[in-house]
CSV table of C-alpha atoms in Angstrom, one decimal:
chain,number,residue,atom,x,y,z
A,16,UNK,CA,-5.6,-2.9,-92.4
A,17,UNK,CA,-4.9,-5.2,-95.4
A,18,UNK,CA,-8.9,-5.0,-96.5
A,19,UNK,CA,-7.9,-1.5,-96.7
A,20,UNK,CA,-4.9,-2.1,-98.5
A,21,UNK,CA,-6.9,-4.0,-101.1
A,22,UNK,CA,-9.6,-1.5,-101.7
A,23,UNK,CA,-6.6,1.0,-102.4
A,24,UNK,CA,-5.6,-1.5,-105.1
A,25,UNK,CA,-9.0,-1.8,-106.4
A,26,UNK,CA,-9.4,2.3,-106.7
A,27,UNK,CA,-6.4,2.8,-107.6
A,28,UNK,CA,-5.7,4.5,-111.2
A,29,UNK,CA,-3.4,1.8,-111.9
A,30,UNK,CA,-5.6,-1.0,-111.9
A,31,UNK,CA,-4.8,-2.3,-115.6
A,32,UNK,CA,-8.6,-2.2,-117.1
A,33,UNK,CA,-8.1,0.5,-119.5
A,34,UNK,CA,-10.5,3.1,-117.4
A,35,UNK,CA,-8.1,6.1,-118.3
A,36,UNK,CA,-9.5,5.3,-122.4
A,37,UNK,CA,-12.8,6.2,-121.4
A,38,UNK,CA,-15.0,9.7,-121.1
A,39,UNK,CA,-18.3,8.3,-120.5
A,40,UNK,CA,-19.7,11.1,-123.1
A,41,UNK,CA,-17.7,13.9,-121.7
A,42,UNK,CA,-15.7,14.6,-124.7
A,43,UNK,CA,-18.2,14.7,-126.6
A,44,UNK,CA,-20.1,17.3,-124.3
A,45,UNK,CA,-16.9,19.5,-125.1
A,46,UNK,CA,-17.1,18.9,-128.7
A,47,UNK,CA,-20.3,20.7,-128.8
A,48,UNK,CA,-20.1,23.5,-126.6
A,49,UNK,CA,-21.5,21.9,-123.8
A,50,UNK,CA,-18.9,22.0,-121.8
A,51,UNK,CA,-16.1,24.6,-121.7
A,52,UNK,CA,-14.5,25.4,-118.5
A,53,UNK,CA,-13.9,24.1,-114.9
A,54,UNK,CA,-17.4,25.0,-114.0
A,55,UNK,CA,-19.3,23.4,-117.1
A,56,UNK,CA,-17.2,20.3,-116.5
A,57,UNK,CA,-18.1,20.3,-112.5
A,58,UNK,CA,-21.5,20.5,-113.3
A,59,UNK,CA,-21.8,17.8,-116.0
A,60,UNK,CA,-19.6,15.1,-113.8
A,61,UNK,CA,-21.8,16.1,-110.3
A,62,UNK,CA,-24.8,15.8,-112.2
A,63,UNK,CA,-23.8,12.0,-113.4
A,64,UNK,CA,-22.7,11.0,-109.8
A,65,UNK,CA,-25.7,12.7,-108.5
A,66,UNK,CA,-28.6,11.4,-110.7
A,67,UNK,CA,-26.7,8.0,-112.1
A,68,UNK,CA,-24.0,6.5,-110.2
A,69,UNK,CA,-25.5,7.4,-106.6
A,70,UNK,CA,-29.0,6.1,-107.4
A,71,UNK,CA,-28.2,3.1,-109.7
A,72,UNK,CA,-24.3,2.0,-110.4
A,73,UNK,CA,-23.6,2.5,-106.2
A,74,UNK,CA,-26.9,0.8,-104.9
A,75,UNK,CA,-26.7,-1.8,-107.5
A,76,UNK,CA,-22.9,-2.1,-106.9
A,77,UNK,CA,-23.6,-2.5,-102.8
A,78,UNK,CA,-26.6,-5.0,-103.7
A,79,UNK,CA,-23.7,-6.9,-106.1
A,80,UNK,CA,-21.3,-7.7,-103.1
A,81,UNK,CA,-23.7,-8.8,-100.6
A,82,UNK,CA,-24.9,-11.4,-103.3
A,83,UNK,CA,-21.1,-12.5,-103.5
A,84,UNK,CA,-20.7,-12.5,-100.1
A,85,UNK,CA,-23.8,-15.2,-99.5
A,86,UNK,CA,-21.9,-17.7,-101.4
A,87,UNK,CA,-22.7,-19.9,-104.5
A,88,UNK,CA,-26.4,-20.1,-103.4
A,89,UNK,CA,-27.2,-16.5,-104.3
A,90,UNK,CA,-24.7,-16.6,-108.0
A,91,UNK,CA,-27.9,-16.6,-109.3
A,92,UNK,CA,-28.5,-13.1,-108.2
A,93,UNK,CA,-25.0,-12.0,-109.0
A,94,UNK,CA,-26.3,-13.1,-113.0
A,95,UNK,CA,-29.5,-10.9,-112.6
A,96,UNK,CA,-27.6,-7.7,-111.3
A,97,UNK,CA,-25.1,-8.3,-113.4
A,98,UNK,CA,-27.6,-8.5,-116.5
A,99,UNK,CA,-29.3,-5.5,-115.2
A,100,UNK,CA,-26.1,-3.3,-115.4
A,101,UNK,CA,-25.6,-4.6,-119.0
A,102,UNK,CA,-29.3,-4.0,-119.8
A,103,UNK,CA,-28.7,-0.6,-118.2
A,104,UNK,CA,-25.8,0.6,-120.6
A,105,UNK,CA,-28.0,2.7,-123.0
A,106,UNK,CA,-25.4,2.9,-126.0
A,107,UNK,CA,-22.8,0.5,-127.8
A,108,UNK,CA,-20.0,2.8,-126.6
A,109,UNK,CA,-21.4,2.3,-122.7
A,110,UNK,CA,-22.3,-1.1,-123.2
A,111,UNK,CA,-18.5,-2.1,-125.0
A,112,UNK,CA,-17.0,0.2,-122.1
A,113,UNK,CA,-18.3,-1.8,-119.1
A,114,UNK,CA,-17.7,-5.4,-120.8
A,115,UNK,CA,-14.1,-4.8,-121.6
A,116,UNK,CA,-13.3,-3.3,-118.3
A,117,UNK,CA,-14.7,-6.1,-116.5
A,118,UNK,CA,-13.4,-9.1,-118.9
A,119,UNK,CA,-9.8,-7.1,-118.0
A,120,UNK,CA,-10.5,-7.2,-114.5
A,121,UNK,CA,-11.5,-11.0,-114.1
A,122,UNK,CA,-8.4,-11.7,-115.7
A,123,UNK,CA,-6.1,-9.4,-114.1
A,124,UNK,CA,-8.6,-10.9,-110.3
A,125,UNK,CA,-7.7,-15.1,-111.4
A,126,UNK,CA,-4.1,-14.4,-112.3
A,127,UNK,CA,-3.6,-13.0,-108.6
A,128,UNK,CA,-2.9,-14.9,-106.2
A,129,UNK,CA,-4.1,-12.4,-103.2
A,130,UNK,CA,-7.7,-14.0,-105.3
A,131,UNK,CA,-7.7,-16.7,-106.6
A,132,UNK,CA,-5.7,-18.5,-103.8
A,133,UNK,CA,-9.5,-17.6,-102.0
A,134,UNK,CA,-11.5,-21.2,-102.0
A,135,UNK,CA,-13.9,-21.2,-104.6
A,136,UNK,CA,-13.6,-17.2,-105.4
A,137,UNK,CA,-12.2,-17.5,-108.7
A,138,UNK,CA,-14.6,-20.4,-110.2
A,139,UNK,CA,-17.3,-18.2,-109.2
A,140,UNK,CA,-16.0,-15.7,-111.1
A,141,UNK,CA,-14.9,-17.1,-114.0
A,142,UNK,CA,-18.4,-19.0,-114.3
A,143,UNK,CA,-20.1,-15.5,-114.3
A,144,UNK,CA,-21.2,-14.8,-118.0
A,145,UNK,CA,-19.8,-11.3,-119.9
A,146,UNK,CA,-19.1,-9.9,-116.4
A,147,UNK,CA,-19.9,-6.2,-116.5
A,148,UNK,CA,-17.3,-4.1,-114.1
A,149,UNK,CA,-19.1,-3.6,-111.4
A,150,UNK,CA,-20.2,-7.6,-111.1
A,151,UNK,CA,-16.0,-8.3,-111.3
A,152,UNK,CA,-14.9,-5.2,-109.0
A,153,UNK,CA,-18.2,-6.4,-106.5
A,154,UNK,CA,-16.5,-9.5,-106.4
A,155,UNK,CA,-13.2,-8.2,-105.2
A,156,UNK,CA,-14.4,-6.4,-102.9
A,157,UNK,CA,-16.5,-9.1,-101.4
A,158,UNK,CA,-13.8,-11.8,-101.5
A,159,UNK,CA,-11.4,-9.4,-99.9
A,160,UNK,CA,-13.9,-8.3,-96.9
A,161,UNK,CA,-14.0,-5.0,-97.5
A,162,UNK,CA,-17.1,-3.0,-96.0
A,163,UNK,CA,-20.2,-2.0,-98.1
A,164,UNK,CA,-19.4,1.6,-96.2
A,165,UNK,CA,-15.8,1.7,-97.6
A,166,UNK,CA,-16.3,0.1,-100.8
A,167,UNK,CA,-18.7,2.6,-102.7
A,168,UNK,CA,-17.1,6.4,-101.7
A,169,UNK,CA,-13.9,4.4,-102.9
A,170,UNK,CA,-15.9,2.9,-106.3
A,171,UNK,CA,-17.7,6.6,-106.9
A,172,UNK,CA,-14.0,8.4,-106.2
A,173,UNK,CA,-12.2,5.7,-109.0
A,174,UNK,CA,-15.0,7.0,-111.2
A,175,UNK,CA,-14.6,10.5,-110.5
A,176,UNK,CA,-11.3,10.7,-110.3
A,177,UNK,CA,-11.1,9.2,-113.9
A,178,UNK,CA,-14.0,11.9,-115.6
A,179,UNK,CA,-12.1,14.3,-113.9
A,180,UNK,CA,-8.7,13.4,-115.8
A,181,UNK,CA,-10.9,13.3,-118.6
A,182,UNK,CA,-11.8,16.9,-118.6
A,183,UNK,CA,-8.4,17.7,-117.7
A,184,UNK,CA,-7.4,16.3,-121.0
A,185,UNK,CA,-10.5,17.3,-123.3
A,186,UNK,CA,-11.2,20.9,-122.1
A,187,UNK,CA,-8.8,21.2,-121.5
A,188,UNK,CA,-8.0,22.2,-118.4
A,189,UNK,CA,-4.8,22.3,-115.9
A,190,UNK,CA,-3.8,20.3,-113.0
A,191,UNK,CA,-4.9,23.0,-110.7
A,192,UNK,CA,-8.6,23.1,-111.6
A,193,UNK,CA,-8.6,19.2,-112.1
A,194,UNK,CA,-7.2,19.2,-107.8
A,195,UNK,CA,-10.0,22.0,-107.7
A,196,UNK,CA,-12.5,19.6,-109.4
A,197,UNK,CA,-11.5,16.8,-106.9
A,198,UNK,CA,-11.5,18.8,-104.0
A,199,UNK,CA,-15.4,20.3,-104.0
A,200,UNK,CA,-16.9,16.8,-106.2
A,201,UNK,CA,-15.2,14.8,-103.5
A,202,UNK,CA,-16.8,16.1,-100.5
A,203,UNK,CA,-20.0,14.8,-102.0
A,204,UNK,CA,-19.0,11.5,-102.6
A,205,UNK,CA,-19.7,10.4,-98.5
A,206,UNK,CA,-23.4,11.2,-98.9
A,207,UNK,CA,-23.6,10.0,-102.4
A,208,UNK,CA,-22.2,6.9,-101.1
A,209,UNK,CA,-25.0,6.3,-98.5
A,210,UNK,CA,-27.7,7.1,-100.4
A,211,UNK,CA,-26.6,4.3,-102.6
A,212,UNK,CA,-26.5,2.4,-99.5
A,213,UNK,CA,-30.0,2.7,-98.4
A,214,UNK,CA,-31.7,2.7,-101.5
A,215,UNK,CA,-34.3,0.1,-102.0
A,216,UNK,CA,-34.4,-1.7,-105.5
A,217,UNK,CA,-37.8,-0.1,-106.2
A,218,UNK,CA,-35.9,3.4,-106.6
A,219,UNK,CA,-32.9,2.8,-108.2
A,220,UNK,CA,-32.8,4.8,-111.5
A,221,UNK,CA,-30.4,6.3,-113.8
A,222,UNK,CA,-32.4,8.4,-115.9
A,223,UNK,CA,-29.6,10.3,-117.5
A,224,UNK,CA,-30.6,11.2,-121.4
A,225,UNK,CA,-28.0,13.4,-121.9
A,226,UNK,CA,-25.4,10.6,-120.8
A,227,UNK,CA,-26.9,8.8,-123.5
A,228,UNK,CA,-27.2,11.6,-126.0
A,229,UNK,CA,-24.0,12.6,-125.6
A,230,UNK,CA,-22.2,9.0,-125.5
A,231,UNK,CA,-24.8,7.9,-128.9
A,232,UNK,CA,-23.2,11.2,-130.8
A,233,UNK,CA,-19.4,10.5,-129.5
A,234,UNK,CA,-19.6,7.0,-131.4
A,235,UNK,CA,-19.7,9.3,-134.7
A,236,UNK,CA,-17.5,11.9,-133.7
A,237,UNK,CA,-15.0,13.0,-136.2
A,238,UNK,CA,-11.9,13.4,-134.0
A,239,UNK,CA,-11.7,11.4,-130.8
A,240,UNK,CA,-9.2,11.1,-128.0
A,241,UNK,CA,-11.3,8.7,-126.0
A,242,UNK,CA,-13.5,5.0,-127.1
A,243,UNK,CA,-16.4,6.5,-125.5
């Protein structure tokens, strides 16, 4: 059970990397009409796990932790993914997100014991170069043999579980349509999560330009409860 117990930890909204700071773009699709009620924000966060996190962020994420897993021979392919995340980020909001969240996370991953008492884990880590979020949380998971099969519905519910508080907060909306929110969104996340299992490199895509719209036009926003 403890790999279990670990991914828990990993997903869990406590995990001190400053996720909660984050909309991704979402406040700024309330900003301008966009979005305005349970159902706008439903469709806007299914959309992103649909066409962006299932078919790049989860595949890429899988593809991350089986580099880990092979051992310092393949940390060169941990560098490529890693680069092609950061290439990925299509804004200076996105980019800034994903580089602070995963700095937070190496440190908070070499301070633990439960880590870096792991032969060789934490150099590995620490040698990896502006680690994006996934790369660091890839790396947990990995080190803490936790299953490809567990790992991303647990990754894709941390996400959603955060753009969901989000909305809660920027709509806004109550606690009842946020559980709502959770509820239908969540019974995707299995599927979603083996797609991005199965996908072959040669079809990952996160082709999402009103992500990137809408994150570009939150950087300028007048008022702002979120940094992105």
């Amino acid at each position: 059970m403890l790999p279990l117990v670990r991914l828990l930890q990993l997903a869990s909204p406590a995990l001190p990397v400053g996720a909660y700071t984050y909309s991704q773009g979402l406040e700024w699709a309330v900003e301008s009409g966009a979005v305005r009620d349970e159902a706008g924000a439903g469709r806007w966060i299914g959309d992103l796990l649909e066409w962006s996190l299932a078919r790049f962020e989860a595949p890429l994420l899988a593809e991350l932790m089986r580099a880990w897993d092979e051992g310092d021979g393949d940390d060169a392919s941990v560098a490529a993914l890693n680069a092609d995340f950061l290439a990925s980020r299509e804004t200076d909001e996105l980019r800034a997100e994903t580089v602070q969240m995963g700095y937070s996370l190496v440190r908070l991953l070499a301070d633990l014991d439960a880590f870096a008492g792991l032969a060789g884990w934490r150099a590995r880590l620490l040698a990896l170069d502006e680690a994006a979020f996934p790369a660091a949380w890839a790396a947990a998971a990995a080190a803490w043999a936790i299953p490809v099969d567990m790992a991303l519905p647990a990754y894709l519910w941390a996400w959603l579980e955060n753009q969901v508080m989000a909305a809660v907060k920027a709509v806004p909306l109550g606690q009842s349509a946020g559980q709502r929110l959770l509820s239908t969104l969540g019974a995707r996340l299995p599927a979603l999560a083996a797609l991005g299992a199965r996908l072959p490199a040669d079809q990952w895509s996160n082709f999402t330009p009103g992500l990137a719209l809408a994150s570009s036009r939150h950087e300028t926003q007048y008022t702002r409860l979120f940094r992105s």
